[in-house]
mmCIF file of C-alpha atoms and ligand atoms in Angstrom:
data_model
loop_
_atom_site.group_PDB
_atom_site.id
_atom_site.type_symbol
_atom_site.label_atom_id
_atom_site.label_comp_id
_atom_site.label_asym_id
_atom_site.label_seq_id
_atom_site.Cartn_x
_atom_site.Cartn_y
_atom_site.Cartn_z
ATOM 1 C CA UNK S 1 0.000 0.000 0.000
ATOM 2 C CA UNK S 2 1.306 3.449 -0.907
ATOM 3 C CA UNK S 3 0.787 6.498 1.247
ATOM 4 C CA UNK S 4 1.640 10.165 1.202
ATOM 5 C CA UNK S 5 2.746 11.361 4.642
ATOM 6 C CA UNK S 6 2.142 15.128 4.741
ATOM 7 C CA UNK S 7 4.168 16.208 7.756
ATOM 8 C CA UNK S 8 4.309 19.670 9.290
ATOM 9 C CA UNK S 9 7.939 20.721 9.378
ATOM 10 C CA UNK S 10 9.495 23.584 11.277
ATOM 11 C CA UNK S 11 12.954 24.352 12.498
ATOM 12 C CA UNK S 12 12.494 27.622 14.415
ATOM 13 C CA UNK S 13 16.255 28.247 14.053
ATOM 14 C CA UNK S 14 15.885 28.742 10.306
ATOM 15 C CA UNK S 15 12.244 28.588 9.162
ATOM 16 C CA UNK S 16 10.112 31.708 9.388
ATOM 17 C CA UNK S 17 6.892 29.668 9.175
ATOM 18 C CA UNK S 18 5.987 25.978 9.473
ATOM 19 C CA UNK S 19 5.274 24.231 6.176
ATOM 20 C CA UNK S 20 4.039 20.833 5.021
ATOM 21 C CA UNK S 21 6.395 18.376 3.374
ATOM 22 C CA UNK S 22 5.186 15.258 1.544
ATOM 23 C CA UNK S 23 6.930 11.919 1.874
ATOM 24 C CA UNK S 24 5.992 8.837 -0.177
ATOM 25 C CA UNK S 25 5.788 5.796 2.014
ATOM 26 C CA UNK S 26 5.131 2.223 0.946
ATOM 27 C CA UNK S 27 4.538 -0.748 3.192
ATOM 28 C CA UNK S 28 2.845 -4.124 2.945
ATOM 29 C CA UNK S 29 3.264 -4.748 6.676
ATOM 30 C CA UNK S 30 0.993 -3.691 9.500
ATOM 31 C CA UNK S 31 2.795 -0.691 10.966
ATOM 32 C CA UNK S 32 2.042 1.883 13.584
ATOM 33 C CA UNK S 33 2.327 5.557 12.746
ATOM 34 C CA UNK S 34 5.395 5.695 14.956
ATOM 35 C CA UNK S 35 7.084 2.869 13.027
ATOM 36 C CA UNK S 36 6.230 4.600 9.748
ATOM 37 C CA UNK S 37 7.720 7.888 10.997
ATOM 38 C CA UNK S 38 10.853 6.024 12.085
ATOM 39 C CA UNK S 39 11.120 4.429 8.605
ATOM 40 C CA UNK S 40 10.768 7.852 6.966
ATOM 41 C CA UNK S 41 13.364 9.338 9.283
ATOM 42 C CA UNK S 42 15.778 6.415 8.772
ATOM 43 C CA UNK S 43 15.341 6.081 5.009
ATOM 44 C CA UNK S 44 14.379 9.519 3.698
ATOM 45 C CA UNK S 45 15.203 12.399 6.033
ATOM 46 C CA UNK S 46 17.267 11.958 9.164
ATOM 47 C CA UNK S 47 16.436 15.523 10.258
ATOM 48 C CA UNK S 48 12.761 14.704 10.876
ATOM 49 C CA UNK S 49 12.107 15.289 14.585
ATOM 50 C CA UNK S 50 9.481 13.587 16.751
ATOM 51 C CA UNK S 51 9.412 12.249 20.271
ATOM 52 C CA UNK S 52 8.870 8.686 21.511
ATOM 53 C CA UNK S 53 10.110 6.235 24.092
ATOM 54 C CA UNK S 54 8.057 3.199 25.193
ATOM 55 C CA UNK S 55 6.375 2.467 21.823
ATOM 56 C CA UNK S 56 3.426 0.936 23.660
ATOM 57 C CA UNK S 57 1.136 3.771 24.809
ATOM 58 C CA UNK S 58 2.642 4.077 28.286
ATOM 59 C CA UNK S 59 5.157 6.939 28.327
ATOM 60 C CA UNK S 60 2.940 9.585 26.710
ATOM 61 C CA UNK S 61 5.749 10.961 24.516
ATOM 62 C CA UNK S 62 4.313 10.512 21.040
ATOM 63 C CA UNK S 63 1.113 12.586 21.133
ATOM 64 C CA UNK S 64 0.404 14.345 17.833
ATOM 65 C CA UNK S 65 -2.463 15.235 15.533
ATOM 66 C CA UNK S 66 -3.019 12.587 12.862
ATOM 67 C CA UNK S 67 -5.537 13.414 10.133
ATOM 68 C CA UNK S 68 -7.075 15.935 12.511
ATOM 69 C CA UNK S 69 -7.325 13.525 15.444
ATOM 70 C CA UNK S 70 -5.263 13.793 18.626
ATOM 71 C CA UNK S 71 -3.630 10.443 19.319
ATOM 72 C CA UNK S 72 -0.485 8.550 20.213
ATOM 73 C CA UNK S 73 1.563 7.667 17.128
ATOM 74 C CA UNK S 74 2.604 4.345 18.659
ATOM 75 C CA UNK S 75 -0.947 3.062 19.073
ATOM 76 C CA UNK S 76 -2.345 4.336 15.775
ATOM 77 C CA UNK S 77 -2.058 1.797 12.985
ATOM 78 C CA UNK S 78 -1.408 3.266 9.548
ATOM 79 C CA UNK S 79 -4.050 1.119 7.838
ATOM 80 C CA UNK S 80 -6.680 2.071 10.412
ATOM 81 C CA UNK S 81 -6.761 5.610 8.967
ATOM 82 C CA UNK S 82 -8.455 4.415 5.763
ATOM 83 C CA UNK S 83 -6.748 7.132 3.760
ATOM 84 C CA UNK S 84 -3.741 7.176 1.453
ATOM 85 C CA UNK S 85 -2.895 10.762 2.440
ATOM 86 C CA UNK S 86 -1.958 11.117 6.096
ATOM 87 C CA UNK S 87 -1.543 14.601 7.546
ATOM 88 C CA UNK S 88 0.572 14.783 10.696
ATOM 89 C CA UNK S 89 0.866 17.881 12.861
ATOM 90 C CA UNK S 90 2.435 18.609 16.248
ATOM 91 C CA UNK S 91 0.262 19.175 19.338
ATOM 92 C CA UNK S 92 -1.176 22.710 19.235
ATOM 93 C CA UNK S 93 -1.175 25.158 22.205
ATOM 94 C CA UNK S 94 2.526 24.314 22.718
ATOM 95 C CA UNK S 95 5.530 25.845 21.011
ATOM 96 C CA UNK S 96 7.198 23.830 18.261
ATOM 97 C CA UNK S 97 10.765 22.886 19.159
ATOM 98 C CA UNK S 98 11.314 21.068 15.881
ATOM 99 C CA UNK S 99 8.825 19.453 13.482
ATOM 100 C CA UNK S 100 6.550 17.241 15.615
ATOM 101 C CA UNK S 101 8.384 17.834 18.899
ATOM 102 C CA UNK S 102 6.804 20.559 21.027
ATOM 103 C CA UNK S 103 7.864 22.247 24.254
ATOM 104 C CA UNK S 104 5.897 20.359 26.938
ATOM 105 C CA UNK S 105 7.145 22.566 29.785
ATOM 106 C CA UNK S 106 3.952 24.684 30.232
ATOM 107 C CA UNK S 107 1.965 21.439 30.514
ATOM 108 C CA UNK S 108 4.342 19.877 33.062
ATOM 109 C CA UNK S 109 4.527 23.148 34.984
ATOM 110 C CA UNK S 110 0.716 23.099 35.352
ATOM 111 C CA UNK S 111 0.900 19.509 36.648
ATOM 112 C CA UNK S 112 3.680 20.428 39.090
ATOM 113 C CA UNK S 113 1.575 23.315 40.417
ATOM 114 C CA UNK S 114 -1.067 20.963 41.810
ATOM 115 C CA UNK S 115 1.640 18.953 43.671
ATOM 116 C CA UNK S 116 0.921 15.578 42.069
ATOM 117 C CA UNK S 117 2.011 13.266 44.861
ATOM 118 C CA UNK S 118 0.558 11.743 47.997
ATOM 119 C CA UNK S 119 0.442 13.931 51.108
ATOM 120 C CA UNK S 120 0.698 11.187 53.692
ATOM 121 C CA UNK S 121 0.487 11.481 57.463
ATOM 122 C CA UNK S 122 2.638 9.808 60.094
ATOM 123 C CA UNK S 123 5.174 7.049 59.551
ATOM 124 C CA UNK S 124 5.049 5.041 56.331
ATOM 125 C CA UNK S 125 3.508 1.635 57.250
ATOM 126 C CA UNK S 126 5.684 -1.422 56.686
ATOM 127 C CA UNK S 127 3.641 -2.510 53.659
ATOM 128 C CA UNK S 128 3.238 1.026 52.326
ATOM 129 C CA UNK S 129 0.062 3.091 52.292
ATOM 130 C CA UNK S 130 -2.703 0.635 51.368
ATOM 131 C CA UNK S 131 -5.952 1.438 49.611
ATOM 132 C CA UNK S 132 -9.155 -0.646 49.429
ATOM 133 C CA UNK S 133 -10.087 -1.938 45.963
ATOM 134 C CA UNK S 134 -13.434 -0.134 46.079
ATOM 135 C CA UNK S 135 -11.651 3.171 46.806
ATOM 136 C CA UNK S 136 -9.160 2.522 44.026
ATOM 137 C CA UNK S 137 -12.034 1.902 41.621
ATOM 138 C CA UNK S 138 -13.217 5.474 42.241
ATOM 139 C CA UNK S 139 -9.929 7.021 41.096
ATOM 140 C CA UNK S 140 -8.621 4.381 38.709
ATOM 141 C CA UNK S 141 -9.747 6.246 35.598
ATOM 142 C CA UNK S 142 -7.581 9.236 36.631
ATOM 143 C CA UNK S 143 -4.595 7.110 37.669
ATOM 144 C CA UNK S 144 -4.442 5.983 34.019
ATOM 145 C CA UNK S 145 -3.223 9.393 32.826
ATOM 146 C CA UNK S 146 0.107 9.035 31.006
ATOM 147 C CA UNK S 147 0.767 12.798 30.782
ATOM 148 C CA UNK S 148 0.714 12.842 26.996
ATOM 149 C CA UNK S 149 -0.598 16.418 26.940
ATOM 150 C CA UNK S 150 -3.265 15.748 24.276
ATOM 151 C CA UNK S 151 -6.038 17.171 26.488
ATOM 152 C CA UNK S 152 -4.033 20.297 27.363
ATOM 153 C CA UNK S 153 -3.204 20.802 23.738
ATOM 154 C CA UNK S 154 -6.808 20.406 22.565
ATOM 155 C CA UNK S 155 -8.274 22.590 25.328
ATOM 156 C CA UNK S 156 -9.849 25.832 24.005
ATOM 157 C CA UNK S 157 -9.503 27.437 27.452
ATOM 158 C CA UNK S 158 -5.718 26.866 27.507
ATOM 159 C CA UNK S 159 -5.606 28.183 23.924
ATOM 160 C CA UNK S 160 -7.038 31.537 24.965
ATOM 161 C CA UNK S 161 -5.298 31.820 28.362
ATOM 162 C CA UNK S 162 -1.971 30.080 28.919
ATOM 163 C CA UNK S 163 -2.217 30.708 32.676
ATOM 164 C CA UNK S 164 -4.956 28.063 32.897
ATOM 165 C CA UNK S 165 -4.015 24.813 34.583
ATOM 166 C CA UNK S 166 -5.738 22.723 31.939
ATOM 167 C CA UNK S 167 -7.561 19.391 32.135
ATOM 168 C CA UNK S 168 -4.817 16.901 33.071
ATOM 169 C CA UNK S 169 -3.556 18.865 36.089
ATOM 170 C CA UNK S 170 -7.054 19.415 37.493
ATOM 171 C CA UNK S 171 -8.084 15.785 36.943
ATOM 172 C CA UNK S 172 -4.881 14.693 38.644
ATOM 173 C CA UNK S 173 -5.653 16.943 41.602
ATOM 174 C CA UNK S 174 -9.078 15.327 41.903
ATOM 175 C CA UNK S 175 -7.362 11.924 41.818
ATOM 176 C CA UNK S 176 -5.354 12.870 44.945
ATOM 177 C CA UNK S 177 -8.126 14.736 46.777
ATOM 178 C CA UNK S 178 -10.368 11.687 46.328
ATOM 179 C CA UNK S 179 -7.650 9.268 47.454
ATOM 180 C CA UNK S 180 -8.327 8.326 51.125
ATOM 181 C CA UNK S 181 -4.557 8.092 51.749
ATOM 182 C CA UNK S 182 -3.995 11.705 50.737
ATOM 183 C CA UNK S 183 -4.157 14.123 53.666
ATOM 184 C CA UNK S 184 -3.478 17.420 51.895
ATOM 185 C CA UNK S 185 -5.296 20.232 53.711
ATOM 186 C CA UNK S 186 -8.263 22.028 52.195
ATOM 187 C CA UNK S 187 -6.196 25.229 52.081
ATOM 188 C CA UNK S 188 -3.821 23.430 49.722
ATOM 189 C CA UNK S 189 -6.180 22.084 47.101
ATOM 190 C CA UNK S 190 -8.729 24.905 47.303
ATOM 191 C CA UNK S 191 -6.065 27.140 45.728
ATOM 192 C CA UNK S 192 -7.567 26.057 42.387
ATOM 193 C CA UNK S 193 -10.742 27.963 43.309
ATOM 194 C CA UNK S 194 -9.876 30.548 40.640
ATOM 195 C CA UNK S 195 -10.745 31.624 37.108
ATOM 196 C CA UNK S 196 -7.552 30.093 35.757
ATOM 197 C CA UNK S 197 -8.087 26.924 37.805
ATOM 198 C CA UNK S 198 -11.283 25.044 38.449
ATOM 199 C CA UNK S 199 -13.695 27.695 37.163
ATOM 200 C CA UNK S 200 -11.827 28.400 33.915
ATOM 201 C CA UNK S 201 -13.148 25.198 32.336
ATOM 202 C CA UNK S 202 -15.891 25.833 29.740
ATOM 203 C CA UNK S 203 -17.016 22.173 29.952
ATOM 204 C CA UNK S 204 -16.846 21.678 26.209
ATOM 205 C CA UNK S 205 -15.465 18.187 26.945
ATOM 206 C CA UNK S 206 -12.805 18.360 24.251
ATOM 207 C CA UNK S 207 -10.402 16.750 26.766
ATOM 208 C CA UNK S 208 -12.728 13.775 27.224
ATOM 209 C CA UNK S 209 -12.966 13.422 23.464
ATOM 210 C CA UNK S 210 -9.225 13.411 22.728
ATOM 211 C CA UNK S 211 -7.749 11.500 25.688
ATOM 212 C CA UNK S 212 -6.147 8.293 24.342
ATOM 213 C CA UNK S 213 -6.443 6.598 27.752
ATOM 214 C CA UNK S 214 -10.131 7.351 28.445
ATOM 215 C CA UNK S 215 -9.262 9.379 31.526
ATOM 216 C CA UNK S 216 -12.166 11.791 30.883
ATOM 217 C CA UNK S 217 -10.481 14.727 32.653
ATOM 218 C CA UNK S 218 -13.619 16.902 32.465
ATOM 219 C CA UNK S 219 -15.400 14.396 34.752
ATOM 220 C CA UNK S 220 -12.654 14.986 37.324
ATOM 221 C CA UNK S 221 -12.973 18.761 36.975
ATOM 222 C CA UNK S 222 -16.724 18.621 37.536
ATOM 223 C CA UNK S 223 -16.335 16.271 40.514
ATOM 224 C CA UNK S 224 -13.692 18.538 42.040
ATOM 225 C CA UNK S 225 -15.982 21.561 41.597
ATOM 226 C CA UNK S 226 -18.757 19.716 43.451
ATOM 227 C CA UNK S 227 -16.358 18.685 46.213
ATOM 228 C CA UNK S 228 -15.089 22.232 46.599
ATOM 229 C CA UNK S 229 -18.603 23.689 46.863
ATOM 230 C CA UNK S 230 -19.655 21.043 49.432
ATOM 231 C CA UNK S 231 -16.515 21.672 51.512
ATOM 232 C CA UNK S 232 -17.097 25.435 51.385
ATOM 233 C CA UNK S 233 -20.708 25.036 52.590
ATOM 234 C CA UNK S 234 -19.611 22.707 55.417
ATOM 235 C CA UNK S 235 -17.044 25.295 56.480
ATOM 236 C CA UNK S 236 -19.616 28.092 56.453
ATOM 237 C CA UNK S 237 -21.804 26.041 58.823
ATOM 238 C CA UNK S 238 -18.798 25.280 61.000
ATOM 239 C CA UNK S 239 -17.784 28.972 60.680
ATOM 240 C CA UNK S 240 -14.392 27.953 59.311
ATOM 241 C CA UNK S 241 -12.711 29.370 56.221
HETATM 242 FE FE1 SF4 B 301 -3.107 12.507 28.074
HETATM 243 FE FE2 SF4 B 301 -5.547 11.845 28.934
HETATM 244 FE FE3 SF4 B 301 -3.620 12.390 30.714
HETATM 245 FE FE4 SF4 B 301 -4.697 14.345 29.246
HETATM 246 S S1 SF4 B 301 -5.751 13.106 30.780
HETATM 247 S S2 SF4 B 301 -2.525 14.039 29.648
HETATM 248 S S3 SF4 B 301 -5.070 13.296 27.302
HETATM 249 S S4 SF4 B 301 -3.657 10.695 29.244
HETATM 250 FE FE1 FES B 302 5.330 5.984 24.594
HETATM 251 FE FE2 FES B 302 3.920 6.380 22.361
HETATM 252 S S1 FES B 302 6.050 6.030 22.539
HETATM 253 S S2 FES B 302 3.246 6.519 24.413
#
């Protein structure tokens, strides 16, 4: 089968604007988009830049836009696209470093801001901090996030205001706030009670649509909003802040 790979190219060191470059690609084998990109890089243009690591949808490095759809290159099979012309673009909302590799720092900075680790209390038990299966079931969907950045990149709120935390960070915060082992104080997580945090989300659910791991970050944002409002009301009755 013959394909045309139309890849967005840009080397900010020398190109004024990004441009599309076509590559002919032929394969009779079942290949993932990542394997095809590696073939093109190895056989046609060694300057083609893209990011990957695990090759099995775990590390989150190979997010890109393939024929208009946000996905991981390593889990997208070339023949599943049902098209002989395949358009590949880098994740939007993030600066291009080179070709399909973007600067993920704003995304990781947003995740760091919510302090994405367990706030435990007391000594660590001998067998570690345990969690009941039924409690794990409640957060499992959010634990599956591989930090690929697709949701952040597709988010229209992040597009118009780069100060916004974005879907992955907020869903991750909900994952910890909901975790019975996490003892972070209300004053810590309620810091997202802002226009660029929890209330910035327009609930257009683009993040749910594009997430390759079915995390459904918008569900986490809505659940965290409900939790915040309930906690605030409880505190008003207890005359706490
Ligand atoms: Fe990627 Fe989904 Fe995590 Fe967003 S929530 S970073 S789309 S895995
Ligand atoms: Fe790791 Fe694709 S290479 S998710």
